[in-house]
CSV table of C-alpha atoms in Angstrom, one decimal:
chain,number,residue,atom,x,y,z
A,569,MET,CA,192.2,152.4,273.3
A,570,SER,CA,192.8,155.4,271.1
A,571,GLY,CA,195.7,157.4,269.8
A,572,VAL,CA,196.1,155.9,266.3
A,573,ASP,CA,195.4,157.6,263.0
A,574,ALA,CA,194.1,154.4,261.3
A,575,VAL,CA,193.0,150.9,262.1
A,576,VAL,CA,193.4,148.4,259.3
A,577,ILE,CA,191.2,145.3,259.5
A,578,GLY,CA,192.9,142.3,257.9
A,579,GLY,CA,196.5,141.1,257.8
A,580,GLY,CA,196.7,139.7,254.3
A,581,VAL,CA,198.9,141.3,251.6
A,582,ILE,CA,196.4,144.1,251.1
A,583,GLY,CA,196.2,145.0,254.8
A,584,LEU,CA,200.0,144.6,255.3
A,585,LEU,CA,200.9,146.9,252.3
A,586,THR,CA,198.2,149.4,253.3
A,587,THR,CA,199.6,149.6,256.8
A,588,LEU,CA,203.2,149.9,255.4
A,589,GLY,CA,202.2,152.7,253.1
A,590,LEU,CA,200.4,154.7,255.8
A,591,ALA,CA,203.2,154.1,258.3
A,592,GLN,CA,205.8,155.3,255.8
A,593,ALA,CA,203.8,158.5,255.4
A,594,GLY,CA,204.0,159.1,259.1
A,595,GLN,CA,200.6,157.7,260.2
A,596,LYS,CA,200.2,155.8,263.5
A,597,VAL,CA,198.5,152.5,262.4
A,598,LEU,CA,197.0,149.6,264.2
A,599,LEU,CA,196.7,146.4,262.2
A,600,LEU,CA,194.3,143.7,263.4
A,601,GLU,CA,194.3,140.1,262.1
A,602,ARG,CA,191.8,137.5,263.3
A,603,GLN,CA,194.1,134.5,262.7
A,604,GLN,CA,197.1,133.6,264.8
A,605,GLN,CA,199.4,134.9,262.1
A,606,VAL,CA,199.1,137.5,259.4
A,607,GLY,CA,198.9,136.3,255.8
A,608,SER,CA,197.3,132.9,256.7
A,609,GLU,CA,194.4,133.1,254.2
A,610,ALA,CA,194.4,133.9,250.5
A,611,SER,CA,197.7,135.7,250.5
A,612,TRP,CA,199.4,132.5,251.7
A,613,ALA,CA,197.4,130.1,249.6
A,614,GLY,CA,197.7,131.8,246.2
A,615,GLY,CA,200.2,131.1,243.4
A,616,GLY,CA,201.8,134.5,243.2
A,617,ILE,CA,201.8,135.1,239.5
A,618,VAL,CA,202.4,138.8,239.0
A,619,SER,CA,199.8,139.0,236.2
A,620,PRO,CA,196.1,138.2,235.9
A,621,LEU,CA,195.8,134.7,234.4
A,622,TYR,CA,194.2,136.1,231.3
A,623,PRO,CA,194.7,139.9,231.5
A,624,TRP,CA,192.9,140.7,228.2
A,625,ARG,CA,189.7,139.3,229.7
A,626,TYR,CA,189.5,141.8,232.5
A,627,ALA,CA,188.1,145.3,232.7
A,628,PRO,CA,190.6,148.2,232.1
A,629,ALA,CA,190.3,149.0,235.8
A,630,VAL,CA,192.0,145.7,236.6
A,631,SER,CA,194.7,146.2,233.9
A,632,ALA,CA,195.5,149.7,235.3
A,633,LEU,CA,196.3,148.3,238.8
A,634,ALA,CA,198.1,145.3,237.4
A,635,HIS,CA,200.4,147.3,235.1
A,636,TRP,CA,201.5,149.6,237.9
A,637,SER,CA,202.0,146.7,240.3
A,638,GLN,CA,204.0,144.7,237.8
A,639,ASP,CA,206.4,147.5,237.2
A,640,PHE,CA,206.7,148.2,240.9
A,641,TYR,CA,207.2,144.6,242.3
A,642,PRO,CA,211.0,144.4,241.7
A,643,LYS,CA,211.5,147.7,243.6
A,644,LEU,CA,209.3,146.5,246.4
A,645,ALA,CA,211.2,143.2,246.7
A,646,GLU,CA,214.5,145.1,246.8
A,647,GLN,CA,213.2,147.5,249.5
A,648,LEU,CA,211.9,144.6,251.7
A,649,LEU,CA,215.1,142.6,251.3
A,650,ALA,CA,217.2,145.6,252.3
A,651,ALA,CA,214.9,146.4,255.3
A,652,THR,CA,214.4,142.8,256.6
A,653,GLY,CA,216.9,140.4,255.1
A,654,ILE,CA,213.9,138.3,253.8
A,655,ASP,CA,213.8,138.0,250.0
A,656,PRO,CA,210.2,137.8,248.6
A,657,GLU,CA,211.8,136.1,245.6
A,658,VAL,CA,210.3,138.0,242.7
A,659,HIS,CA,211.3,135.5,240.0
A,660,VAL,CA,211.1,136.6,236.4
A,661,THR,CA,210.4,133.5,234.3
A,662,GLY,CA,208.0,134.7,231.6
A,663,LEU,CA,204.6,133.0,230.9
A,664,HIS,CA,203.4,130.8,228.0
A,665,TRP,CA,199.7,130.6,227.3
A,666,LEU,CA,199.0,127.4,225.3
A,667,ASP,CA,196.1,126.7,222.8
A,668,LEU,CA,194.0,129.8,223.6
A,669,ASP,CA,190.6,130.2,221.9
A,670,ASP,CA,191.0,134.0,222.0
A,671,GLU,CA,194.5,134.6,220.8
A,672,ALA,CA,193.4,137.5,218.5
A,673,ASP,CA,191.8,139.3,221.5
A,674,ALA,CA,194.9,138.8,223.5
A,675,LEU,CA,197.2,140.2,220.9
A,676,SER,CA,194.8,143.2,220.3
A,677,TRP,CA,194.8,143.9,224.0
A,678,ALA,CA,198.6,143.8,224.1
A,679,GLN,CA,198.9,146.2,221.2
A,680,ARG,CA,196.4,148.7,222.8
A,681,ASN,CA,198.0,148.5,226.2
A,682,GLN,CA,201.6,148.4,224.9
A,683,ARG,CA,202.3,145.2,226.8
A,684,PRO,CA,205.0,142.7,225.5
A,685,LEU,CA,202.8,139.7,224.5
A,686,PHE,CA,203.7,137.8,221.4
A,687,ALA,CA,202.7,134.9,219.3
A,688,GLU,CA,205.4,132.3,219.1
A,689,ASP,CA,206.1,129.2,217.1
A,690,ILE,CA,205.2,126.1,219.1
A,691,ASP,CA,208.5,124.3,218.2
A,692,SER,CA,210.4,127.2,219.9
A,693,VAL,CA,208.2,126.7,223.0
A,694,TYR,CA,209.1,123.0,223.2
A,695,ARG,CA,212.8,124.0,222.8
A,696,ALA,CA,212.5,126.6,225.6
A,697,VAL,CA,210.4,124.4,227.9
A,698,PRO,CA,211.7,120.8,227.4
A,699,PRO,CA,209.3,119.1,230.0
A,700,LEU,CA,206.2,120.4,228.3
A,701,GLY,CA,203.7,117.7,227.4
A,702,PRO,CA,202.9,116.8,223.8
A,703,GLY,CA,200.1,117.9,221.5
A,704,TYR,CA,200.0,121.7,222.0
A,705,GLN,CA,199.5,123.6,218.8
A,706,SER,CA,199.9,127.3,219.6
A,707,SER,CA,201.4,129.7,222.2
A,708,LEU,CA,201.5,133.3,223.3
A,709,HIS,CA,204.4,134.4,225.4
A,710,MET,CA,205.0,137.3,227.8
A,711,PRO,CA,208.7,137.2,228.7
A,712,GLY,CA,208.7,139.7,231.6
A,713,VAL,CA,206.1,138.1,233.8
A,714,ALA,CA,207.4,137.2,237.3
A,715,ASN,CA,206.0,135.3,240.2
A,716,VAL,CA,206.5,136.2,243.8
A,717,ARG,CA,207.0,133.7,246.6
A,718,ASN,CA,204.0,134.8,248.6
A,719,PRO,CA,204.7,133.2,252.0
A,720,ARG,CA,208.1,134.9,251.9
A,721,LEU,CA,206.5,138.2,250.9
A,722,ILE,CA,204.2,138.0,253.9
A,723,LYS,CA,207.1,137.2,256.2
A,724,SER,CA,209.0,140.1,254.8
A,725,LEU,CA,206.1,142.6,255.1
A,726,ARG,CA,205.5,141.4,258.7
A,727,ALA,CA,209.1,142.0,259.6
A,728,ALA,CA,209.1,145.4,258.0
A,729,LEU,CA,206.1,146.5,260.0
A,730,GLN,CA,207.6,145.2,263.2
A,731,GLY,CA,210.6,147.4,262.6
A,732,LEU,CA,208.5,150.6,262.6
A,733,GLY,CA,207.8,152.4,265.8
A,734,ASN,CA,204.4,153.8,264.6
A,735,VAL,CA,202.8,150.4,263.8
A,736,GLN,CA,201.0,148.1,266.2
A,737,LEU,CA,200.4,144.6,265.0
A,738,ARG,CA,197.9,142.5,266.8
A,739,GLU,CA,197.2,138.9,265.7
A,740,ALA,CA,194.4,136.7,267.0
A,741,ALA,CA,192.3,139.9,267.3
A,742,GLU,CA,189.1,139.3,265.4
A,743,VAL,CA,187.0,142.4,264.7
A,744,THR,CA,183.3,141.9,265.4
A,745,GLY,CA,181.9,145.3,264.6
A,746,PHE,CA,182.4,149.0,264.4
A,747,VAL,CA,182.3,151.9,267.0
A,748,ARG,CA,180.1,154.7,265.7
A,749,ASP,CA,179.3,158.3,266.5
A,750,GLY,CA,176.1,158.7,264.6
A,751,GLU,CA,176.9,157.5,261.0
A,752,ARG,CA,180.6,158.2,261.5
A,753,VAL,CA,182.8,155.2,262.1
A,754,VAL,CA,185.3,156.0,264.8
A,755,GLY,CA,186.7,152.6,265.7
A,756,VAL,CA,186.3,148.9,265.9
A,757,LYS,CA,185.0,146.3,268.4
A,758,SER,CA,186.5,143.0,269.3
A,759,ALA,CA,186.4,140.4,272.1
A,760,ALA,CA,189.5,142.1,273.5
A,761,GLY,CA,187.9,145.5,273.6
A,762,GLU,CA,187.5,148.6,271.4
A,763,TRP,CA,190.0,150.5,269.4
A,764,LEU,CA,189.4,154.1,268.3
A,765,ALA,CA,190.9,155.8,265.3
A,766,GLU,CA,190.3,158.6,262.8
A,767,ARG,CA,189.9,156.1,260.0
A,768,VAL,CA,189.0,152.5,259.8
A,769,ILE,CA,190.1,150.5,256.7
A,770,VAL,CA,188.5,147.2,255.8
A,771,ALA,CA,191.0,144.9,254.1
A,772,ALA,CA,189.5,141.6,255.3
A,773,GLY,CA,189.4,139.7,252.0
A,774,ALA,CA,186.6,137.2,251.7
A,775,TRP,CA,185.3,138.2,255.1
A,776,SER,CA,184.8,141.9,254.3
A,777,GLY,CA,181.2,141.5,253.2
A,778,ASP,CA,180.1,139.8,256.4
A,779,LEU,CA,181.9,142.5,258.5
A,780,LEU,CA,180.3,145.4,256.6
A,781,ARG,CA,176.8,143.9,256.9
A,782,SER,CA,176.7,145.2,260.5
A,783,LEU,CA,176.6,148.7,259.0
A,784,ASN,CA,173.8,147.6,256.6
A,785,ILE,CA,176.3,147.7,253.7
A,786,GLU,CA,175.8,145.0,251.2
A,787,LEU,CA,179.3,144.5,249.7
A,788,PRO,CA,179.2,141.9,246.9
A,789,VAL,CA,182.4,140.1,248.0
A,790,VAL,CA,182.0,136.3,248.6
A,791,PRO,CA,184.4,133.5,249.3
A,792,VAL,CA,185.5,131.4,246.3
A,793,LYS,CA,187.5,128.3,247.2
A,794,GLY,CA,190.7,127.5,245.3
A,795,GLN,CA,192.9,124.4,245.7
A,796,MET,CA,196.6,124.0,244.8
A,797,ILE,CA,199.2,121.2,244.8
A,798,LEU,CA,202.9,121.5,245.2
A,799,PHE,CA,205.6,119.2,243.7
A,800,LYS,CA,209.4,119.1,244.4
A,801,CYS,CA,211.7,118.8,241.3
A,802,ALA,CA,215.2,119.7,240.3
A,803,ASP,CA,216.0,123.4,240.5
A,804,ASP,CA,216.2,123.7,236.7
A,805,PHE,CA,213.2,121.5,235.9
A,806,LEU,CA,210.8,124.2,234.6
A,807,PRO,CA,212.3,127.4,233.2
A,808,SER,CA,209.0,129.2,232.6
A,809,MET,CA,205.5,129.4,233.9
A,810,ILE,CA,202.9,127.7,231.6
A,811,LEU,CA,199.1,127.9,231.4
A,812,ALA,CA,196.7,125.7,229.5
A,813,LYS,CA,193.0,124.9,229.9
A,814,GLY,CA,192.7,127.2,232.9
A,815,ARG,CA,195.5,125.4,234.9
A,816,TYR,CA,199.0,126.7,235.5
A,817,ALA,CA,202.4,125.6,236.6
A,818,ILE,CA,204.7,128.0,238.5
A,819,PRO,CA,208.4,127.2,239.1
A,820,ARG,CA,210.1,128.5,242.3
A,821,ARG,CA,213.8,129.1,242.4
A,822,ASP,CA,214.4,125.9,244.5
A,823,GLY,CA,212.6,123.5,242.2
A,824,HIS,CA,209.2,123.5,243.8
A,825,ILE,CA,206.4,123.5,241.2
A,826,LEU,CA,203.0,124.9,242.1
A,827,VAL,CA,200.0,123.7,240.0
A,828,GLY,CA,196.5,125.2,240.4
A,829,SER,CA,193.8,126.0,240.8
A,830,THR,CA,190.2,125.1,241.3
A,831,LEU,CA,187.2,127.5,241.4
A,832,GLU,CA,184.6,126.3,243.9
A,833,HIS,CA,181.7,128.1,245.6
A,834,GLU,CA,181.6,126.3,248.9
A,835,GLY,CA,181.1,129.1,251.3
A,836,TYR,CA,183.8,129.3,254.0
A,837,ASP,CA,184.8,125.6,253.7
A,838,LYS,CA,188.6,125.4,253.1
A,839,THR,CA,188.8,121.6,253.3
A,840,PRO,CA,191.1,120.1,250.6
A,841,THR,CA,189.3,117.3,248.7
A,842,GLU,CA,190.5,114.2,247.0
A,843,THR,CA,188.4,115.1,243.9
A,844,ALA,CA,190.4,118.3,243.5
A,845,LEU,CA,193.7,116.6,244.2
A,846,ALA,CA,193.0,114.1,241.4
A,847,SER,CA,191.9,116.8,239.0
A,848,LEU,CA,195.0,119.0,239.7
A,849,HIS,CA,197.3,116.0,239.5
A,850,ALA,CA,195.9,115.0,236.1
A,851,SER,CA,196.3,118.6,234.8
A,852,ALA,CA,199.8,118.7,236.1
A,853,ILE,CA,200.8,115.5,234.3
A,854,GLU,CA,199.1,116.7,231.1
A,855,LEU,CA,201.1,119.9,231.3
A,856,LEU,CA,204.4,118.3,232.5
A,857,PRO,CA,204.4,114.5,232.1
A,858,ALA,CA,207.5,114.1,234.3
A,859,LEU,CA,205.4,115.2,237.3
A,860,ALA,CA,203.9,111.7,237.2
A,861,ASP,CA,207.0,110.5,239.0
A,862,ALA,CA,207.4,113.6,241.3
A,863,GLU,CA,206.3,113.7,244.9
A,864,VAL,CA,203.3,115.9,245.8
A,865,VAL,CA,204.6,117.7,248.9
A,866,GLY,CA,201.6,119.9,249.5
A,867,HIS,CA,197.9,120.2,248.9
A,868,TRP,CA,195.8,123.1,250.3
A,869,ALA,CA,192.8,125.3,249.8
A,870,GLY,CA,192.2,129.0,250.3
A,871,LEU,CA,189.4,131.5,249.9
A,872,ARG,CA,189.5,134.2,247.3
A,873,PRO,CA,187.5,137.4,247.9
A,874,GLY,CA,185.2,137.1,244.9
A,875,SER,CA,183.8,140.4,243.4
A,876,PRO,CA,181.9,141.5,240.3
A,877,ASP,CA,184.3,141.4,237.3
A,878,GLY,CA,187.3,141.1,239.8
A,879,VAL,CA,187.4,144.9,240.3
A,880,PRO,CA,188.3,145.8,243.9
A,881,PHE,CA,186.6,148.3,246.1
A,882,ILE,CA,189.1,151.0,247.0
A,883,GLY,CA,188.2,154.3,248.7
A,884,PRO,CA,185.9,156.0,251.3
A,885,VAL,CA,182.3,155.1,252.1
A,886,SER,CA,180.7,158.6,252.3
A,887,ALA,CA,177.6,157.3,254.1
A,888,HIS,CA,179.9,156.3,257.0
A,889,PRO,CA,182.6,159.0,257.3
A,890,GLY,CA,185.8,157.5,258.6
A,891,LEU,CA,185.2,154.1,256.8
A,892,TRP,CA,187.5,153.1,254.0
A,893,LEU,CA,187.6,149.9,251.8
A,894,ASN,CA,190.4,148.0,250.2
A,895,CYS,CA,188.9,144.7,249.4
A,896,GLY,CA,187.4,142.4,246.7
A,897,HIS,CA,190.4,141.6,244.6
A,898,TYR,CA,189.1,138.1,243.7
A,899,ARG,CA,191.9,136.1,241.9
A,900,ASN,CA,194.4,139.0,241.7
A,901,GLY,CA,195.1,140.1,245.2
A,902,LEU,CA,198.8,139.5,245.0
A,903,VAL,CA,199.0,141.0,241.5
A,904,LEU,CA,197.1,144.2,242.3
A,905,ALA,CA,198.3,144.7,245.9
A,906,PRO,CA,201.0,147.3,245.4
A,907,ALA,CA,198.9,149.6,243.2
A,908,SER,CA,195.7,149.1,245.3
A,909,CYS,CA,197.4,150.0,248.5
A,910,GLN,CA,199.3,153.0,247.0
A,911,LEU,CA,196.0,154.2,245.6
A,912,LEU,CA,194.2,153.8,249.0
A,913,VAL,CA,197.0,155.7,250.8
A,914,ASP,CA,197.0,158.5,248.2
A,915,LEU,CA,193.3,159.0,248.6
A,916,LEU,CA,193.3,158.8,252.3
A,917,LEU,CA,196.1,161.3,252.6
A,918,GLY,CA,194.7,163.7,250.0
A,919,ARG,CA,197.6,163.1,247.6
A,920,ALA,CA,197.4,162.9,243.8
A,921,PRO,CA,196.4,159.3,243.1
A,922,ILE,CA,198.7,157.1,241.0
A,923,ILE,CA,195.8,156.1,238.7
A,924,ALA,CA,192.2,157.4,238.2
A,925,PRO,CA,190.2,156.2,241.3
A,926,ASP,CA,186.7,156.3,240.0
A,927,PRO,CA,186.4,152.7,238.8
A,928,TYR,CA,187.1,151.4,242.3
A,929,ALA,CA,185.0,154.0,244.3
A,930,PRO,CA,182.7,152.2,246.7
A,931,ASP,CA,180.1,155.0,246.6
A,932,SER,CA,179.3,154.4,242.9
A,933,ARG,CA,179.3,150.7,243.2
A,934,LEU,CA,177.5,149.8,246.4
């Protein structure tokens, strides 16, 4: 099969937004997802905080993508709601970091980057977040941080693509290799046949490294397992996101509370474990003691695309003309997706990029 401008491999939030951006620019795009439904992997499993957990601990390259995406997310949600009737629920709650060891570094980062992060009196935190557990001594607060309801974001993006005449979406279509003309990549192979295109974009999350190995490309992206639990509480139970000791609680608008997450190097094993459930439950009760009496309505695991320093690979691979990457976002795929995909589309179409592309360029990092 031929006749498309681009094939996008991977139907997570990165692949979906890449496809949407290309299609809105007039490109004919084929999106291939190996699972039965798009967004079934890390994009569904994550928490959806529209910020890195500790933004000051990341490289400036991550911050640049995060800042652009944070500013763009409300507009994206409005556009998707208008186009599809499905609200991704970008929910601005703010985020409290409790008892940090590196508060000074965080405040210095905020000043350098002109981000609204402030030290606050712990008594005011307890007044603002009544269910917070006892014993915390200090807090930093970023009032504008939102969370996005990632399963709804996926549904909305899927519906938006289905409404476009220049997009083909194929699920249960696993890519097994690449079609080449010499070193040029001119398409992809699958059990269902071959698809040809001017450009092939790898946005396959934790599976990107395995796929690229068939081209003798060693991409340092590996699966990193994360487990989450979900509680159901009253709609107004938790007014803000909170984070302490590496664990976080995220309130949804309907009273669901997400608590996560673990970091496990277990290959491609996504089996939820009782050990992780017990650990997450204990962290939840330490953060919010009332959760001891709340029902756990969900427990799952997903695979993050782990990469060095969490900096994604975005751009062309010059050794294989026609091949492009948008992968390796590690813990921040949902946070960085809008900016990452806009940058990829800008580069692919020869437009002025939204931010400097050099830190993400595959050629200098592979």
